[in-house]
DNA sequence: CGGTTCGTTGAGGAGCCTCAACGTGAGTGG
DNA sequence: CCACTCACGTTGAGGCTCCTCAACGAACCG
């Protein structure tokens, strides 16, 4: 009962960063820790449904997700929306704004999300002074690329049922690695999010999810998806799961 | 028997790198040029249809495409294949092998392709000694991510006709920026490649491409796609085109 | 308590799929 | 030199997947 960190705290010191407690993240040495502490400008907390970044914006900031769930998406002019990926603790958000000048996608919160805020201007200093952290940022970008590759394979070549199973298994595995679940594994998404991720209509998504529920793989309750059988989902998707590896974060 | 390369690895000096002639690539300063020259181990040339990298392989090398066209793809166990993106001059190939330990996708040549070969081991030196080049690598990775975002939007939310128009417009714009075309803009792909990129069957792809041809946007000839009206394709796709920017390469 | 979001279900139709067949051109071997 | 094969593009037929339209119940909220 002691370690629930206060929601009103402005700045969690990096030395006591809650992400560090998770062994799936790599350790910092003291020098790195020192730099990141100075690199961090503050914290930001947003409500479910809030937009963290919008397509076209020139943000001066870069974020790391401390807690909560969100998603990245793009939309066509007529409103058709595609969810590209989900953002979860440890993920770096807004790097594209640094590279392309402006954001090419939007980011929205699914649950309450808290983020570390970094100043974009200092990024070059990071590259100049801390090669290991620079490498970590490349690592994170390449990892995101790898995930997008898998999503592309899924949307392009899997059936609706396989796609749905893959998506939920993917989110389940990520959440598990981040220790986001207690006894119940609940993913805070609506069926509309699933539809917009899989490139399906909401009606067909509903019918597809029903099939997964009938197989006792998932249960849909109170605007969340509860995973009953992660291995069953992976089997239904024909997906091996992500490799287990220690990952960096900033 | 001095080299394992399929063809003679004569070496173009980096100072006279043909990519440098193109103003859309950023300039190196002499120090950077010096390092890259030493970083470069040799050259590799492969024939059309040849596999440059295979999923699962642990390659000790990293490549930059000097000339030619290729593509990255993933496949499901039953053979369904998804083309993820195309590789063209200036593109970095094999970075994922450095990050994830092994390649998560395969790369195949569409035309004769020549590549610069770099030693993966020296990558950390690049990060330690040349922050600007390290930043460039991150830039390239983030740019690839941006393109995958667009492809995902396309496959997920565009109709078959829009998707086809987008793909060809995309390849056309990239080729144009790289000055790969003379009077005729010919893209060296088959309809099977288009199908595997768009997530469609070959039959439906053929009928869709016919529609684009009937609108005088493209012409299919001798296993290549000739672009007649790039702006018309972009309009048909509802795509703005890529921003014009100077890009780095290694 | 009316409005809104979310999940659910049915009906009918469009888009895309598979199967099947065929023409062409390039290569290959008898 | 010609029959053969193979890769590629093309076309038709029929059917399944997924779509849109429409309606409704439940939970939540101002």
XYZ file of N, CA and C (backbone and C1' of nucleotides) in Angstrom, chain D residues 2-29:
196
model
P 10.706 -24.200 -87.631
O 10.082 -25.083 -86.479
C 10.239 -26.512 -86.529
C 9.959 -27.081 -85.149
C 8.662 -26.569 -84.507
O 8.042 -27.659 -83.849
C 10.465 -26.179 -83.066
P 6.443 -27.665 -83.637
O 6.291 -28.437 -82.242
C 6.897 -29.703 -82.076
C 7.353 -29.856 -80.637
C 6.224 -29.665 -79.612
O 6.352 -30.681 -78.628
C 8.002 -28.177 -79.154
P 5.209 -30.941 -77.565
O 5.811 -30.281 -76.254
C 7.107 -30.663 -75.807
C 7.574 -29.695 -74.742
C 6.465 -29.278 -73.768
O 6.679 -29.929 -72.524
C 7.873 -27.433 -74.430
P 5.633 -29.695 -71.307
O 6.341 -28.522 -70.504
C 7.753 -28.580 -70.283
C 8.217 -27.256 -69.700
C 7.311 -26.728 -68.578
O 8.132 -26.434 -67.462
C 7.719 -25.026 -70.185
P 7.456 -26.181 -66.013
O 7.696 -24.627 -65.791
C 8.945 -24.038 -66.169
C 8.773 -22.528 -66.242
C 7.782 -21.978 -65.196
O 8.410 -20.919 -64.489
C 7.264 -21.156 -67.365
P 7.704 -20.303 -63.181
O 7.541 -18.789 -63.623
C 8.642 -18.107 -64.201
C 8.148 -16.818 -64.799
C 7.220 -16.018 -63.871
O 7.588 -14.650 -63.965
C 6.125 -16.449 -65.930
P 6.907 -13.569 -63.024
O 5.797 -12.936 -63.957
C 6.188 -12.288 -65.177
C 4.957 -11.959 -65.962
C 3.860 -11.252 -65.163
O 3.781 -9.915 -65.618
C 2.997 -12.899 -66.651
P 2.757 -8.882 -64.938
O 1.494 -8.970 -65.898
C 1.659 -8.636 -67.281
C 0.439 -9.032 -68.062
C -0.880 -8.385 -67.604
O -1.472 -7.752 -68.726
C -1.139 -10.728 -67.897
P -2.824 -6.913 -68.554
O -3.962 -7.983 -68.821
C -4.061 -8.568 -70.122
C -5.224 -9.520 -70.146
C -6.536 -8.968 -69.585
O -7.419 -8.796 -70.680
C -6.152 -11.224 -68.936
P -8.738 -7.990 -70.559
O -9.821 -9.105 -70.259
C -9.952 -10.220 -71.141
C -10.817 -11.272 -70.503
C -12.050 -10.737 -69.772
O -13.201 -11.141 -70.500
C -10.981 -12.496 -68.573
P -14.651 -10.702 -70.054
O -15.221 -12.031 -69.386
C -15.211 -13.248 -70.128
C -15.772 -14.367 -69.273
C -17.041 -14.011 -68.488
O -17.969 -15.088 -68.629
C -15.377 -14.847 -67.011
P -19.428 -15.003 -68.050
O -19.321 -15.976 -66.791
C -18.713 -17.262 -66.936
C -18.854 -18.028 -65.626
C -20.146 -17.717 -64.857
O -20.624 -18.925 -64.296
C -18.259 -17.198 -63.510
P -22.083 -18.977 -63.626
O -21.758 -19.165 -62.082
C -20.878 -20.195 -61.670
C -20.424 -19.930 -60.253
C -21.567 -19.580 -59.282
O -21.361 -20.340 -58.111
C -19.863 -17.984 -59.131
P -22.473 -20.476 -57.013
O -21.632 -20.218 -55.688
C -20.272 -20.629 -55.629
C -19.547 -19.801 -54.572
C -20.388 -19.458 -53.341
O -19.549 -19.555 -52.208
C -19.518 -17.498 -54.246
P -20.104 -20.113 -50.826
O -19.204 -19.357 -49.757
C -17.798 -19.410 -49.888
C -17.203 -18.076 -49.509
C -17.601 -17.575 -48.120
O -16.401 -17.222 -47.470
C -17.917 -15.863 -49.715
P -16.411 -16.974 -45.853
O -15.800 -15.509 -45.741
C -14.858 -15.090 -46.716
C -14.763 -13.583 -46.753
C -14.908 -12.880 -45.399
O -13.887 -11.896 -45.366
C -16.447 -11.970 -46.929
P -13.503 -11.151 -43.986
O -14.264 -9.782 -44.188
C -13.879 -8.935 -45.281
C -14.985 -7.936 -45.518
C -15.395 -7.143 -44.275
O -15.076 -5.773 -44.500
C -17.274 -7.873 -45.527
P -15.590 -4.577 -43.581
O -16.752 -3.926 -44.461
C -16.476 -3.528 -45.795
C -17.744 -2.952 -46.423
C -18.455 -1.972 -45.493
O -18.372 -0.647 -45.980
C -19.971 -3.652 -46.311
P -18.937 0.495 -44.993
O -20.459 0.682 -45.422
C -20.838 0.764 -46.797
C -22.362 0.802 -46.872
C -23.018 1.828 -45.945
O -24.048 2.497 -46.662
C -23.895 -0.339 -45.502
P -24.835 3.743 -46.004
O -26.198 3.070 -45.511
C -26.975 2.318 -46.439
C -28.184 1.732 -45.719
C -28.840 2.674 -44.700
O -30.245 2.637 -44.892
C -28.345 0.598 -43.695
P -31.201 3.700 -44.142
O -31.879 2.806 -43.023
C -32.197 1.439 -43.277
C -32.512 0.743 -41.972
C -32.978 1.677 -40.856
O -34.270 1.291 -40.426
C -31.354 0.138 -40.078
P -35.182 2.252 -39.488
O -35.350 1.361 -38.188
C -35.443 -0.058 -38.312
C -34.927 -0.699 -37.050
C -35.333 0.033 -35.759
O -36.229 -0.788 -35.017
C -33.056 -0.683 -35.728
P -36.941 -0.267 -33.720
O -36.066 -0.897 -32.550
C -35.742 -2.281 -32.588
C -34.774 -2.577 -31.468
C -35.101 -1.814 -30.171
O -35.186 -2.724 -29.090
C -32.818 -1.608 -30.736
P -35.797 -2.202 -27.692
O -34.694 -2.708 -26.661
C -34.105 -4.004 -26.832
C -32.888 -4.097 -25.931
C -33.091 -3.482 -24.544
O -32.441 -4.315 -23.586
C -31.315 -2.374 -25.661
P -32.570 -3.955 -22.031
O -31.138 -3.334 -21.734
C -29.965 -4.046 -22.127
C -28.736 -3.273 -21.697
C -28.863 -2.601 -20.331
O -27.665 -2.842 -19.600
C -28.311 -0.998 -21.969
P -27.551 -2.474 -18.061
O -26.536 -1.255 -18.079
C -25.260 -1.419 -18.688
C -24.626 -0.055 -18.871
C -24.624 0.810 -17.601
O -23.297 1.264 -17.376
C -25.497 2.014 -19.441
P -22.899 1.998 -16.039
O -22.732 3.507 -16.513
C -21.973 3.776 -17.704
C -22.259 5.188 -18.163
C -22.263 6.233 -17.038
O -21.283 7.209 -17.333
C -24.109 6.514 -18.503
P -20.897 8.326 -16.257
O -21.577 9.637 -16.851
C -21.666 9.834 -18.267
C -22.404 11.126 -18.538
C -22.422 12.086 -17.336
O -22.265 13.415 -17.793
C -24.623 11.583 -17.985
